[in-house]
mmCIF file of C-alpha atoms in Angstrom:
data_model
loop_
_atom_site.group_PDB
_atom_site.id
_atom_site.type_symbol
_atom_site.label_atom_id
_atom_site.label_comp_id
_atom_site.label_asym_id
_atom_site.label_seq_id
_atom_site.Cartn_x
_atom_site.Cartn_y
_atom_site.Cartn_z
ATOM 1 C CA MET U 184 2.189 3.453 17.895
ATOM 2 C CA LYS U 185 5.028 5.389 18.468
ATOM 3 C CA ILE U 186 8.047 5.209 15.347
ATOM 4 C CA LYS U 187 10.608 4.563 16.856
ATOM 5 C CA SER U 188 12.912 3.424 14.410
ATOM 6 C CA ALA U 189 13.108 3.233 11.567
ATOM 7 C CA GLU U 190 15.649 2.021 8.716
ATOM 8 C CA PHE U 191 16.072 0.788 5.603
ATOM 9 C CA VAL U 192 17.160 -2.904 5.030
ATOM 10 C CA MET U 193 17.322 -3.759 1.194
ATOM 11 C CA SER U 194 15.723 -4.029 -2.128
ATOM 12 C CA ASN U 195 15.246 -6.215 -4.852
ATOM 13 C CA SER U 196 13.813 -7.917 -7.337
ATOM 14 C CA ASP U 197 13.421 -11.605 -6.557
ATOM 15 C CA VAL U 198 11.289 -12.450 -3.475
ATOM 16 C CA ALA U 199 13.474 -15.674 -2.832
ATOM 17 C CA LYS U 200 15.963 -12.931 -1.115
ATOM 18 C CA CYS U 201 13.659 -10.788 0.574
ATOM 19 C CA PRO U 202 14.603 -10.571 4.629
ATOM 20 C CA LYS U 203 14.470 -13.553 6.544
ATOM 21 C CA ASN U 204 13.090 -12.425 9.362
ATOM 22 C CA PRO U 205 9.919 -14.076 10.971
ATOM 23 C CA ILE U 206 7.905 -10.958 11.677
ATOM 24 C CA PRO U 207 4.670 -9.233 10.519
ATOM 25 C CA GLU U 208 5.013 -7.460 7.177
ATOM 26 C CA TYR U 209 2.892 -4.987 5.844
ATOM 27 C CA ALA U 210 3.644 -3.423 1.407
ATOM 28 C CA PHE U 211 2.307 -0.549 0.484
ATOM 29 C CA ILE U 212 1.600 -0.103 -3.563
ATOM 30 C CA GLY U 213 -0.520 1.539 -6.065
ATOM 31 C CA ARG U 214 -0.252 3.891 -8.952
ATOM 32 C CA SER U 215 2.242 5.376 -9.991
ATOM 33 C CA ASN U 216 1.890 9.212 -9.178
ATOM 34 C CA VAL U 217 -0.519 8.070 -6.226
ATOM 35 C CA GLY U 218 1.990 9.661 -3.496
ATOM 36 C CA LYS U 219 3.238 6.734 -1.748
ATOM 37 C CA SER U 220 6.330 7.431 -0.713
ATOM 38 C CA SER U 221 4.685 10.989 0.229
ATOM 39 C CA LEU U 222 2.753 8.091 2.769
ATOM 40 C CA ILE U 223 5.060 6.581 3.842
ATOM 41 C CA ASN U 224 7.150 9.041 4.938
ATOM 42 C CA MET U 225 4.543 11.093 6.165
ATOM 43 C CA LEU U 226 3.573 7.476 8.451
ATOM 44 C CA THR U 227 7.380 6.486 9.548
ATOM 45 C CA GLN U 228 7.587 10.735 10.321
ATOM 46 C CA ARG U 229 10.868 10.666 8.240
ATOM 47 C CA LYS U 230 11.608 13.081 5.209
ATOM 48 C CA SER U 231 13.570 10.922 3.037
ATOM 49 C CA LEU U 232 12.343 7.390 4.361
ATOM 50 C CA ALA U 233 11.028 6.544 0.588
ATOM 51 C CA LYS U 234 12.263 8.188 -2.613
ATOM 52 C CA THR U 235 10.349 11.395 -3.717
ATOM 53 C CA SER U 236 10.094 11.748 -7.075
ATOM 54 C CA GLY U 237 8.795 14.421 -9.883
ATOM 55 C CA ARG U 238 8.789 11.877 -11.720
ATOM 56 C CA PRO U 239 6.394 8.635 -10.722
ATOM 57 C CA GLY U 240 7.896 5.616 -11.030
ATOM 58 C CA LYS U 241 10.510 6.194 -9.193
ATOM 59 C CA THR U 242 10.433 2.776 -6.678
ATOM 60 C CA GLN U 243 10.977 0.522 -9.564
ATOM 61 C CA LEU U 244 12.304 -2.645 -6.640
ATOM 62 C CA ILE U 245 10.941 -4.428 -3.277
ATOM 63 C CA ASN U 246 12.110 -1.855 -0.555
ATOM 64 C CA HIS U 247 11.633 -3.518 2.523
ATOM 65 C CA PHE U 248 11.583 -1.207 6.063
ATOM 66 C CA LYS U 249 12.358 -2.145 9.592
ATOM 67 C CA ILE U 250 10.361 -0.505 11.932
ATOM 68 C CA ASN U 251 10.267 -0.401 15.430
ATOM 69 C CA ASP U 252 12.787 -3.858 15.147
ATOM 70 C CA GLU U 253 9.170 -5.627 15.400
ATOM 71 C CA TRP U 254 7.507 -5.299 11.385
ATOM 72 C CA PHE U 255 8.447 -3.868 8.150
ATOM 73 C CA LEU U 256 6.778 -1.305 6.169
ATOM 74 C CA VAL U 257 7.381 -3.033 2.315
ATOM 75 C CA ASP U 258 7.250 0.049 -0.847
ATOM 76 C CA LEU U 259 6.463 -2.148 -3.987
ATOM 77 C CA PRO U 260 6.979 -0.307 -7.492
ATOM 78 C CA GLY U 261 4.261 1.565 -7.960
ATOM 79 C CA TYR U 262 1.504 0.500 -12.059
ATOM 80 C CA GLY U 263 -0.094 1.846 -14.237
ATOM 81 C CA TYR U 264 1.634 5.673 -15.422
ATOM 82 C CA ALA U 265 5.435 4.137 -14.376
ATOM 83 C CA ARG U 266 7.149 5.798 -17.386
ATOM 84 C CA VAL U 267 8.962 2.435 -18.126
ATOM 85 C CA SER U 268 9.261 0.411 -21.103
ATOM 86 C CA LYS U 269 6.625 -2.414 -21.808
ATOM 87 C CA SER U 270 9.325 -5.333 -20.947
ATOM 88 C CA THR U 271 10.374 -3.528 -17.517
ATOM 89 C CA LYS U 272 6.543 -3.200 -16.603
ATOM 90 C CA LYS U 273 6.286 -6.984 -17.403
ATOM 91 C CA VAL U 274 9.164 -7.762 -14.922
ATOM 92 C CA PHE U 275 7.480 -5.241 -12.110
ATOM 93 C CA GLN U 276 3.926 -7.509 -12.864
ATOM 94 C CA LYS U 277 5.955 -10.658 -12.449
ATOM 95 C CA PHE U 278 7.964 -9.701 -8.698
ATOM 96 C CA ILE U 279 4.944 -8.465 -7.896
ATOM 97 C CA THR U 280 2.611 -10.415 -7.780
ATOM 98 C CA GLU U 281 5.269 -13.455 -6.778
ATOM 99 C CA TYR U 282 5.761 -11.330 -3.694
ATOM 100 C CA PHE U 283 1.797 -11.174 -2.987
ATOM 101 C CA ARG U 284 1.635 -15.076 -3.659
ATOM 102 C CA LYS U 285 5.083 -16.233 -1.622
ATOM 103 C CA ARG U 286 6.054 -14.101 0.759
ATOM 104 C CA LYS U 287 4.601 -15.644 4.099
ATOM 105 C CA GLN U 288 5.547 -13.091 6.057
ATOM 106 C CA LEU U 289 3.176 -10.749 4.097
ATOM 107 C CA VAL U 290 -0.493 -10.372 6.795
ATOM 108 C CA CYS U 291 -2.225 -7.588 4.524
ATOM 109 C CA GLY U 292 -1.398 -5.308 1.367
ATOM 110 C CA PHE U 293 -2.422 -1.682 1.339
ATOM 111 C CA VAL U 294 -3.354 -0.725 -1.766
ATOM 112 C CA LEU U 295 -3.368 3.735 -2.404
ATOM 113 C CA VAL U 296 -6.442 5.098 -4.242
ATOM 114 C CA ASP U 297 -5.838 8.588 -5.053
ATOM 115 C CA ILE U 298 -9.848 10.164 -3.437
ATOM 116 C CA ARG U 299 -9.801 13.021 -6.507
ATOM 117 C CA HIS U 300 -10.326 10.110 -9.348
ATOM 118 C CA GLU U 301 -13.190 8.495 -10.418
ATOM 119 C CA PRO U 302 -12.826 4.303 -9.431
ATOM 120 C CA GLN U 303 -9.836 3.282 -12.454
ATOM 121 C CA LYS U 304 -9.916 -0.098 -13.939
ATOM 122 C CA ILE U 305 -6.126 -0.746 -12.748
ATOM 123 C CA ASP U 306 -7.148 -0.776 -9.446
ATOM 124 C CA LEU U 307 -10.008 -2.628 -9.479
ATOM 125 C CA GLU U 308 -8.616 -5.071 -10.949
ATOM 126 C CA PHE U 309 -6.065 -4.646 -9.038
ATOM 127 C CA MET U 310 -7.771 -5.859 -5.747
ATOM 128 C CA GLN U 311 -10.058 -8.271 -7.934
ATOM 129 C CA TRP U 312 -6.720 -10.411 -8.181
ATOM 130 C CA LEU U 313 -5.588 -9.907 -4.373
ATOM 131 C CA GLY U 314 -9.539 -11.188 -3.143
ATOM 132 C CA GLU U 315 -8.591 -14.387 -6.105
ATOM 133 C CA ASN U 316 -5.696 -14.744 -4.175
ATOM 134 C CA GLN U 317 -7.038 -15.226 -0.956
ATOM 135 C CA ILE U 318 -4.706 -11.838 0.226
ATOM 136 C CA PRO U 319 -5.781 -9.886 3.098
ATOM 137 C CA PHE U 320 -5.735 -6.126 1.863
ATOM 138 C CA CYS U 321 -7.441 -2.072 2.643
ATOM 139 C CA ILE U 322 -7.290 0.646 0.714
ATOM 140 C CA ILE U 323 -5.642 3.345 1.515
ATOM 141 C CA PHE U 324 -7.643 6.715 0.279
ATOM 142 C CA THR U 325 -4.516 9.525 -0.574
ATOM 143 C CA LYS U 326 -4.164 13.780 -1.459
ATOM 144 C CA ALA U 327 -7.891 14.405 1.070
ATOM 145 C CA ASP U 328 -6.411 17.651 1.543
ATOM 146 C CA LYS U 329 -7.077 18.822 -1.757
ATOM 147 C CA LEU U 330 -10.853 18.078 -1.397
ATOM 148 C CA ARG U 331 -13.765 19.040 0.895
ATOM 149 C CA PRO U 332 -14.916 16.609 3.546
ATOM 150 C CA SER U 333 -18.228 16.190 1.627
ATOM 151 C CA GLN U 334 -16.715 15.705 -1.189
ATOM 152 C CA ILE U 335 -14.034 12.971 0.040
ATOM 153 C CA GLU U 336 -17.945 11.542 1.324
ATOM 154 C CA LYS U 337 -18.981 11.000 -1.665
ATOM 155 C CA HIS U 338 -16.234 10.167 -3.766
ATOM 156 C CA ILE U 339 -15.156 6.668 -0.973
ATOM 157 C CA GLU U 340 -19.893 6.360 -1.652
ATOM 158 C CA ASN U 341 -18.774 5.869 -5.096
ATOM 159 C CA TYR U 342 -15.713 4.129 -4.896
ATOM 160 C CA LYS U 343 -18.148 1.437 -2.767
ATOM 161 C CA ALA U 344 -20.750 0.890 -5.103
ATOM 162 C CA LYS U 345 -18.256 0.636 -7.509
ATOM 163 C CA LEU U 346 -17.482 -2.287 -5.526
ATOM 164 C CA LEU U 347 -20.492 -3.651 -5.101
ATOM 165 C CA GLU U 348 -21.578 -2.870 -8.448
ATOM 166 C CA ASP U 349 -19.061 -5.439 -9.139
ATOM 167 C CA VAL U 350 -17.642 -8.561 -7.234
ATOM 168 C CA TRP U 351 -17.779 -7.626 -3.878
ATOM 169 C CA GLU U 352 -20.275 -8.345 -0.800
ATOM 170 C CA GLU U 353 -18.760 -5.750 0.549
ATOM 171 C CA MET U 354 -15.793 -2.637 1.125
ATOM 172 C CA PRO U 355 -12.386 -3.264 2.229
ATOM 173 C CA GLN U 356 -11.873 -2.283 5.324
ATOM 174 C CA TYR U 357 -10.435 1.225 4.274
ATOM 175 C CA PHE U 358 -8.553 4.618 5.865
ATOM 176 C CA VAL U 359 -9.447 8.284 4.080
ATOM 177 C CA THR U 360 -5.161 9.791 4.852
ATOM 178 C CA SER U 361 -3.084 12.993 2.960
ATOM 179 C CA ALA U 362 0.584 13.013 3.686
ATOM 180 C CA SER U 363 1.218 16.729 3.618
ATOM 181 C CA LYS U 364 -1.770 16.858 6.646
ATOM 182 C CA ALA U 365 -0.986 14.117 8.688
ATOM 183 C CA ILE U 366 -4.410 12.971 7.962
ATOM 184 C CA GLY U 367 -5.594 9.347 8.624
ATOM 185 C CA ARG U 368 -1.391 8.144 10.483
ATOM 186 C CA ASP U 369 -2.788 7.429 14.061
ATOM 187 C CA GLU U 370 -5.687 4.840 12.506
ATOM 188 C CA VAL U 371 -3.558 3.504 9.958
ATOM 189 C CA LEU U 372 -0.590 2.623 12.592
ATOM 190 C CA GLU U 373 -3.620 1.891 14.833
ATOM 191 C CA PHE U 374 -4.704 -1.085 12.970
ATOM 192 C CA ILE U 375 -1.128 -2.179 11.759
ATOM 193 C CA GLU U 376 -0.142 -2.699 15.893
ATOM 194 C CA GLN U 377 -3.677 -3.565 16.454
ATOM 195 C CA ILE U 378 -2.493 -7.082 14.056
ATOM 196 C CA ASN U 379 0.836 -7.609 15.354
ATOM 197 C CA GLN U 380 -0.850 -7.852 18.900
ATOM 198 C CA ASP U 381 -3.437 -10.245 17.599
ATOM 199 C CA LEU U 382 -0.327 -12.071 15.914
ATOM 200 C CA LYS U 383 1.773 -11.788 18.853
ATOM 201 C CA ASN U 384 -1.189 -13.165 21.561
ATOM 202 C CA SER U 385 -2.547 -15.558 18.985
#
C-alpha cells in the first residue's frame, strides 16, 4: 500500500463523537513507552503526524487520522506508565474500553509490545480482555532494531509460550517492527490493504 495522504481529523474522549464515516478503522494501543507515535509516523511516512514526546503518556485522547481517504488510523492513549493521576487513568480506561466495545467501524486493533521485554502482565490482561470481547487484534512488536535476529526469535518464542500457557489456543497474528529502521512497514500496510480489499468485495 502506498500512503498518498494522511490527515488528522479529530481528537476526543467520547466514542459517540468519533467520525461517522462508514470506513474501516484500525486502532493502535500499547503501554505508554512502547513507541506508538514513532511507529505511526513510520507507517504513514509523516515525521510528526502523531506527536512523539520524551515524556510517555502524551496521547490522552482518541485521535483519528484519515489515510488515503479510505480508512482511519486511530491512535489511542497508552496504558500503564503514563504520568497522570489515578482518576485520569480511570477516564482513559473508560473511553478506551468503550471505544473497543462500541465502535462499529473498528476492524482490527494493533496491540504494541516492546520486543525487548518479558511478557508484561498489563499487556497480557489487555489481550485477554480483547479476546473475551471477541475484538480482532494483532500484536505489533516494536523496537526490533535494539535486538539481534536470534534474540528477536527467542523473545517471540517466549511470548508465544506465555500466551499459550495462559488462555490462548494459538498465537495471534503478529508483526515485528522498528520505527527507526522502517522494519515491518510493508507487512503491516499489506495486512491492512488486504482486509480493506476483502471488505470491499464482501
